PDB file of C-alpha atoms in Angstrom:
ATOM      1  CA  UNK A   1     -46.171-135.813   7.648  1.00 64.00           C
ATOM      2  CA  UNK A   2     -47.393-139.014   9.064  1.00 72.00           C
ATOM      3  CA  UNK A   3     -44.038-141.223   7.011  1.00 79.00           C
ATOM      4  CA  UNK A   4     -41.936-138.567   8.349  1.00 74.00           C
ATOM      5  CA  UNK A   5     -43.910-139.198  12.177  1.00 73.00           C
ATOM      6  CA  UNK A   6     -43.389-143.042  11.802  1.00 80.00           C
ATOM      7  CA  UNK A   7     -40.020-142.551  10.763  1.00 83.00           C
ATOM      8  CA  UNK A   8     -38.973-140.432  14.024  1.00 78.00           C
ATOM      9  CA  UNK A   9     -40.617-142.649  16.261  1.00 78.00           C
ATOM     10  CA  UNK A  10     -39.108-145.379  14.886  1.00 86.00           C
ATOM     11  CA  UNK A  11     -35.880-143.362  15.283  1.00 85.00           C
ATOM     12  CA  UNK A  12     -36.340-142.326  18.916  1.00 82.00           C
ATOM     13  CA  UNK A  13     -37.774-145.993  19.597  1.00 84.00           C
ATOM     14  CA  UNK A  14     -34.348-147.375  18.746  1.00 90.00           C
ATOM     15  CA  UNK A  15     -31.768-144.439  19.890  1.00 90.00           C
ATOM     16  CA  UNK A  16     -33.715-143.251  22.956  1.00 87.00           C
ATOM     17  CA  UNK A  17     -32.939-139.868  22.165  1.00 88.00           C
ATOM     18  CA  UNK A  18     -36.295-138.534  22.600  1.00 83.00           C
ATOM     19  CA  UNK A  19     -36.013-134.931  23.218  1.00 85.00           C
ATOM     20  CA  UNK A  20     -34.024-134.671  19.621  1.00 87.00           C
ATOM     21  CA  UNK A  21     -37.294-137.171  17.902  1.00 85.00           C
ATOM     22  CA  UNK A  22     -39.474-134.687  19.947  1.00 84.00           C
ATOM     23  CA  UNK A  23     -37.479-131.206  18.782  1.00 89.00           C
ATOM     24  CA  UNK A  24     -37.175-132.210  15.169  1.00 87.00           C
ATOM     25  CA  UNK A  25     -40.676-133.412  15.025  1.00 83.00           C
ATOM     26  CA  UNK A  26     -41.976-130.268  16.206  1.00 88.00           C
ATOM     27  CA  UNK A  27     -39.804-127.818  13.875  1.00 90.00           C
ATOM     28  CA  UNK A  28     -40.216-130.708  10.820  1.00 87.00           C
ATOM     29  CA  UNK A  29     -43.557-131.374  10.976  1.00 84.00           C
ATOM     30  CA  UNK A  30     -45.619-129.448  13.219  1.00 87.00           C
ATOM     31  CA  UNK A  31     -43.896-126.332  12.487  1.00 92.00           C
ATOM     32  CA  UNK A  32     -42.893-125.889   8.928  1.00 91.00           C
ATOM     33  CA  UNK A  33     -44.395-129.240   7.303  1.00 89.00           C
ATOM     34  CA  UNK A  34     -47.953-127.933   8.654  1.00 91.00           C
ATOM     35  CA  UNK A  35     -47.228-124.030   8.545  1.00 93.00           C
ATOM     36  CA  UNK A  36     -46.988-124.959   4.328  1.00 94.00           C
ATOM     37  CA  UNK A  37     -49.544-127.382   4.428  1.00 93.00           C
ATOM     38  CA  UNK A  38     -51.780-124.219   6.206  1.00 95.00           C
ATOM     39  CA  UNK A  39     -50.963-121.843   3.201  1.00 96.00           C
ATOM     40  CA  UNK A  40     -51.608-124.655   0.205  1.00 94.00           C
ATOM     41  CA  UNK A  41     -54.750-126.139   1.586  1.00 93.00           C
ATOM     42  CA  UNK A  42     -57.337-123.566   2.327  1.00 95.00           C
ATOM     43  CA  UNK A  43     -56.004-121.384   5.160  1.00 94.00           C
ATOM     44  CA  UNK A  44     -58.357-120.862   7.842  1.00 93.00           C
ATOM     45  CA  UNK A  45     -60.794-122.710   6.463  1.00 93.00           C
ATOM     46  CA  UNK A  46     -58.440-125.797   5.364  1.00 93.00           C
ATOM     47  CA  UNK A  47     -58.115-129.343   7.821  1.00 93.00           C
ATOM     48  CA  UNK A  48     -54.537-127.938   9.095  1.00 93.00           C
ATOM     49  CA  UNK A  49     -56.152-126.086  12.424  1.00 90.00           C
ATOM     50  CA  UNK A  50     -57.004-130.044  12.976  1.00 91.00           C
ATOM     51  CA  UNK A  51     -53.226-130.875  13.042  1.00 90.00           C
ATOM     52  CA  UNK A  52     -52.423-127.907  15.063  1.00 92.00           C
ATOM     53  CA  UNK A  53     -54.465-128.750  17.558  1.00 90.00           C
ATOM     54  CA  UNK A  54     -52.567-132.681  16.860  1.00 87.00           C
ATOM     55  CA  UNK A  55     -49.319-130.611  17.164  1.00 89.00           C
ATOM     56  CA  UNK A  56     -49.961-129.293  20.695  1.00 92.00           C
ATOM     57  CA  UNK A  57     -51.021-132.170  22.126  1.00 90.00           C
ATOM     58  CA  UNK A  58     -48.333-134.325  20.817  1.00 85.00           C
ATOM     59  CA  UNK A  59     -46.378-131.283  22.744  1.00 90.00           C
ATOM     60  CA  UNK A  60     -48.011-131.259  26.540  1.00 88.00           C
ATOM     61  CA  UNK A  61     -47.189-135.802  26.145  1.00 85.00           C
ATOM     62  CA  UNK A  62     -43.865-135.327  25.316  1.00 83.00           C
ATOM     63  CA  UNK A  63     -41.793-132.324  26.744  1.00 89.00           C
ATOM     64  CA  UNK A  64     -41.551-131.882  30.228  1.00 90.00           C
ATOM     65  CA  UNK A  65     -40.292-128.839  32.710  1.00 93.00           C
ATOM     66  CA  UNK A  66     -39.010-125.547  30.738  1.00 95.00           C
ATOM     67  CA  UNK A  67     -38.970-127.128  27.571  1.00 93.00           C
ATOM     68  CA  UNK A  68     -42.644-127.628  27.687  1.00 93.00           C
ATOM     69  CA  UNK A  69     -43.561-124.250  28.190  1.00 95.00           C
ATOM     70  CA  UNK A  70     -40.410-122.975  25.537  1.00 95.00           C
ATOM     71  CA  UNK A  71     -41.830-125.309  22.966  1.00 94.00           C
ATOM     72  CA  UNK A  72     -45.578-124.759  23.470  1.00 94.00           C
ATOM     73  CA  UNK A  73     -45.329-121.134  23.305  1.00 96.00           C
ATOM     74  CA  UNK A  74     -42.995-121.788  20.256  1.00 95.00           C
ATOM     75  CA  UNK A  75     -45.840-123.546  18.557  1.00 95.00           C
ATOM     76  CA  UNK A  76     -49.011-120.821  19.539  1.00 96.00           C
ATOM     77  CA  UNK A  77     -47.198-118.211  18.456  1.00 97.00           C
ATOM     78  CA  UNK A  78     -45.953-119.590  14.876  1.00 97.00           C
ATOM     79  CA  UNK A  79     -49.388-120.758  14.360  1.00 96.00           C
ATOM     80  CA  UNK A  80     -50.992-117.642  15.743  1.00 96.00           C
ATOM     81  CA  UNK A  81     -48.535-115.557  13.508  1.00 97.00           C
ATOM     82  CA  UNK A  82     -49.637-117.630  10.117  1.00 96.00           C
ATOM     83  CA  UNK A  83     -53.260-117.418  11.035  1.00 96.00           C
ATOM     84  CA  UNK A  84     -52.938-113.440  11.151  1.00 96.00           C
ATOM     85  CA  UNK A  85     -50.344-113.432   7.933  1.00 97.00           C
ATOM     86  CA  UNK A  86     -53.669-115.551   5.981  1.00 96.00           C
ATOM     87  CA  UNK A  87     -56.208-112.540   7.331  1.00 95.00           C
ATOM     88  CA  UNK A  88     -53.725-109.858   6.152  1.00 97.00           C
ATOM     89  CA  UNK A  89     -52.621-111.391   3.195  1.00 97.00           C
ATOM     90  CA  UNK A  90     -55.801-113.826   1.780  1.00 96.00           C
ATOM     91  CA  UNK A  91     -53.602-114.071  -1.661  1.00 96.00           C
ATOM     92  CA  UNK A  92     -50.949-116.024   0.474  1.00 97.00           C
ATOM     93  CA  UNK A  93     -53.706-119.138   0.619  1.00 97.00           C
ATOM     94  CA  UNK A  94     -54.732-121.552  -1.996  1.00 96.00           C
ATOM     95  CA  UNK A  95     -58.200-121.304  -2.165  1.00 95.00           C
ATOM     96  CA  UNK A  96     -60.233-124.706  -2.356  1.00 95.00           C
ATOM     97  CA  UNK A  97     -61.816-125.225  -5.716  1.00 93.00           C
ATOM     98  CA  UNK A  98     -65.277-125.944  -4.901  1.00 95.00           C
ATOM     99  CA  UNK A  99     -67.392-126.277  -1.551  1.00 94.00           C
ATOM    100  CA  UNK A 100     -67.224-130.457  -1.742  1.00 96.00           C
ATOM    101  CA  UNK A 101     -63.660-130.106  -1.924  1.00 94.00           C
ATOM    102  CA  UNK A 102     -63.703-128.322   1.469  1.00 95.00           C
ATOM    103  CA  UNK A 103     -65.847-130.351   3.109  1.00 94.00           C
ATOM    104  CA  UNK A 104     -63.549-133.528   2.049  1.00 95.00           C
ATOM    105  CA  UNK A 105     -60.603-131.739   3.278  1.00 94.00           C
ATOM    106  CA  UNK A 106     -62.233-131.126   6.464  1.00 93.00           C
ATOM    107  CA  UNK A 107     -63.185-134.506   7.237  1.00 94.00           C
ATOM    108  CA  UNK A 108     -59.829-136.078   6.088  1.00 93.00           C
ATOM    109  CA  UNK A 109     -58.147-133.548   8.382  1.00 92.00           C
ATOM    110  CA  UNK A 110     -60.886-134.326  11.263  1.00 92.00           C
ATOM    111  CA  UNK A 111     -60.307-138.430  11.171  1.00 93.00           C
ATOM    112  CA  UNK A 112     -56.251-138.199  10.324  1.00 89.00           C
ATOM    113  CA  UNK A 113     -55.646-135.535  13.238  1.00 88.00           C
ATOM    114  CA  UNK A 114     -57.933-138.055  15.486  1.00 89.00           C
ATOM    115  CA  UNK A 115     -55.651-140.887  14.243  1.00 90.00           C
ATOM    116  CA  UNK A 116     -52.815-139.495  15.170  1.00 84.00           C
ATOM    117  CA  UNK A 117     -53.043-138.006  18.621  1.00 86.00           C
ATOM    118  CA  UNK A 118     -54.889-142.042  18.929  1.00 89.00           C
ATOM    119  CA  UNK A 119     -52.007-143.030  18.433  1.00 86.00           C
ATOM    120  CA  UNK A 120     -49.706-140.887  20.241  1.00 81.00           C
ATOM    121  CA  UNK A 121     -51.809-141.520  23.341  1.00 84.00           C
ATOM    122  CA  UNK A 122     -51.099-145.306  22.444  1.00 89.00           C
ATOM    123  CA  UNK A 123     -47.464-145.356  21.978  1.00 84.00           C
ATOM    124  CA  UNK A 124     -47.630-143.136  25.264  1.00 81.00           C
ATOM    125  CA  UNK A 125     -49.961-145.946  26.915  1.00 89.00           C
ATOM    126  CA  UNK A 126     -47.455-148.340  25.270  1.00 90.00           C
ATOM    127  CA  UNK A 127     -44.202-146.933  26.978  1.00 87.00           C
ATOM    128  CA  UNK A 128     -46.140-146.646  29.809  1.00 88.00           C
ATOM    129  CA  UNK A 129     -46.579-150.473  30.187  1.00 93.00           C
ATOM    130  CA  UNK A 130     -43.216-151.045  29.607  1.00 92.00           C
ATOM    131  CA  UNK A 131     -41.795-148.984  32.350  1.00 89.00           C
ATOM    132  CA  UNK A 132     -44.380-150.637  34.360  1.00 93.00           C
ATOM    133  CA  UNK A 133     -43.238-154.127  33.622  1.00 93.00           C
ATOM    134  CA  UNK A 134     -39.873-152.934  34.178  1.00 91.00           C
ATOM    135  CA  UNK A 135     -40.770-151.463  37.941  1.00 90.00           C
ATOM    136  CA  UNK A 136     -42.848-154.801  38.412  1.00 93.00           C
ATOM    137  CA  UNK A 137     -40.069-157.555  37.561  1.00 92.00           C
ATOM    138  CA  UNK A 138     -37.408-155.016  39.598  1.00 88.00           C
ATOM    139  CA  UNK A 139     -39.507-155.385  42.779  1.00 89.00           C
ATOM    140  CA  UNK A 140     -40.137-159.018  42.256  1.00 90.00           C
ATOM    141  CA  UNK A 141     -36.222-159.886  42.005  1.00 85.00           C
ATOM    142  CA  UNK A 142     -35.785-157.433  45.386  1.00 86.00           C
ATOM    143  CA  UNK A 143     -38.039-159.566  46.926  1.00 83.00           C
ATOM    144  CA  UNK A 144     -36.692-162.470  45.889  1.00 83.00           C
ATOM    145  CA  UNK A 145     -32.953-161.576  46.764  1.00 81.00           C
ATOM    146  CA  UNK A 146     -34.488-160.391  50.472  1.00 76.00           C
ATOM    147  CA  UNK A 147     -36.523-163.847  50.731  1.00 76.00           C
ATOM    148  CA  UNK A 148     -33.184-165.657  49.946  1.00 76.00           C
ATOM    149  CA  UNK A 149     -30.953-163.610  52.000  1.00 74.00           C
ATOM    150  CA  UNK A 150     -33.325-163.938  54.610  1.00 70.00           C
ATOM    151  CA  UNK A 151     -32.847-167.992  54.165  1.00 69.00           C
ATOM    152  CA  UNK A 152     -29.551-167.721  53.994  1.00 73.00           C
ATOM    153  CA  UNK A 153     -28.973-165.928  57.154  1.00 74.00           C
ATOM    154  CA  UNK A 154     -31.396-167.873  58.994  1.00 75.00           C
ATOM    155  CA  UNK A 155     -29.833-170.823  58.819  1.00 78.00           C
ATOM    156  CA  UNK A 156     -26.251-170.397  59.907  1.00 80.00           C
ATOM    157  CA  UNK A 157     -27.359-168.240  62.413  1.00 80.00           C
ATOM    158  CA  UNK A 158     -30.496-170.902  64.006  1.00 79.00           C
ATOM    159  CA  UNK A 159     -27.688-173.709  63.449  1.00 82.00           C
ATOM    160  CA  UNK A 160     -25.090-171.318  65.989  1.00 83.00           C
ATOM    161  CA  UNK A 161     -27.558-170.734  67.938  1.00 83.00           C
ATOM    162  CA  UNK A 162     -28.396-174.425  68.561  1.00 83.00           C
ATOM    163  CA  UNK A 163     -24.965-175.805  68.767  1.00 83.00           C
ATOM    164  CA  UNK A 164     -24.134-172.510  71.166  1.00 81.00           C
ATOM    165  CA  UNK A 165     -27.378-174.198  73.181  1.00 81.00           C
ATOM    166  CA  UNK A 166     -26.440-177.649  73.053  1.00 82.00           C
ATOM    167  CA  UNK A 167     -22.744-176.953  74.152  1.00 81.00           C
ATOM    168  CA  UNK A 168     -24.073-174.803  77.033  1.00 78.00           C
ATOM    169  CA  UNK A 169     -26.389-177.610  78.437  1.00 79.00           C
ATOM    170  CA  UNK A 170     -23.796-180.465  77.863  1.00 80.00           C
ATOM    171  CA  UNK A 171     -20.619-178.912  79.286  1.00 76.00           C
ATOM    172  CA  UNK A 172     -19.741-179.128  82.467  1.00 74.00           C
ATOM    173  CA  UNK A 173     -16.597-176.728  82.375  1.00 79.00           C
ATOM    174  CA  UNK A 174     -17.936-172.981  83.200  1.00 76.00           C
ATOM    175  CA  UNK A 175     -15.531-171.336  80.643  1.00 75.00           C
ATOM    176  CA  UNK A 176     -16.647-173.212  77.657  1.00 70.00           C
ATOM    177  CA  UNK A 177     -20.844-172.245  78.828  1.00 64.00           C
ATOM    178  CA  UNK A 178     -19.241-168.207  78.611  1.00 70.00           C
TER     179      UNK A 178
END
């Protein structure tokens, strides 16, 4: 899951096609990636509830507008529906071999699920900065195309305005003052 991650953001990094990184990410990984992971490591008392909870966030920092809500709701209800299919059908899950076991799987799933929505909120952060930068240098060339407009107009205009000054002083035919 987190190869397959790196991979997509790599992928989505380089094509900009972000909605399709975010879609397949969610139906790869989050969705049936995790919804096997669920059934093979413990259930309900496995790490993957961790990474769902990884899975939603990821969700609210990268859709936006209808998709949000379609995808979210997407999400809660597959992993509500696999939670209920463990209860009904306890055979469906591997059970852990021993108690240790367990507890290892918990705190794996407790530090990689922190890891990752870290980094999410990074790479978030990360894009975040860029666009800034980008806003930032975009307002400094504005102002420096207005200051040197500015300069440019300014000075053809004072040096009409002088010469319009000087020949209205200096002339003595009434036409050329008008």
């Amino acid at each position: 899951a987190a190869l397959l991650s790196a991979l997509l953001m790599w992928f989505v990094d380089k094509t900009h096609r972000y909605v399709v990184g975010y879609v397949i990410t969610e139906l790869g990984v989050f969705m049936a990636l995790f919804g096997m992971l669920f059934f093979e490591m413990g259930g309900m008392s496995g790490s993957m509830t961790y990474f769902f909870s990884f899975g939603l966030v990821f969700t609210f920092l990268m859709f936006r507008g209808v998709m949000l809500i379609v995808m979210e709701a997407l999400q809660v209800a597959f992993y509500l529906l696999i939670m209920l299919f463990s209860i009904k059908f306890p055979e469906s899950v591997t059970p852990f071999a021993d108690l240790k076991s367990q507890y290892i799987d918990q705190i794996v799933g407790i530090i990689f699920s922190g890891v990752g929505i870290g980094l999410i909120f990074m790479a978030y952060i990360f894009q975040l900065e860029k666009l800034q930068k980008l806003a930032e240098e975009a307002s400094r060339a504005k102002s420096n195309f207005l200051a040197n407009m500015s300069h440019e107009l300014r000075t053809p205009i004072n040096m009409m305005l002088g010469i319009n000054e000087m020949i209205g002083r200096e002339s003595g035919e009434e036409s050329i003052r008008e």
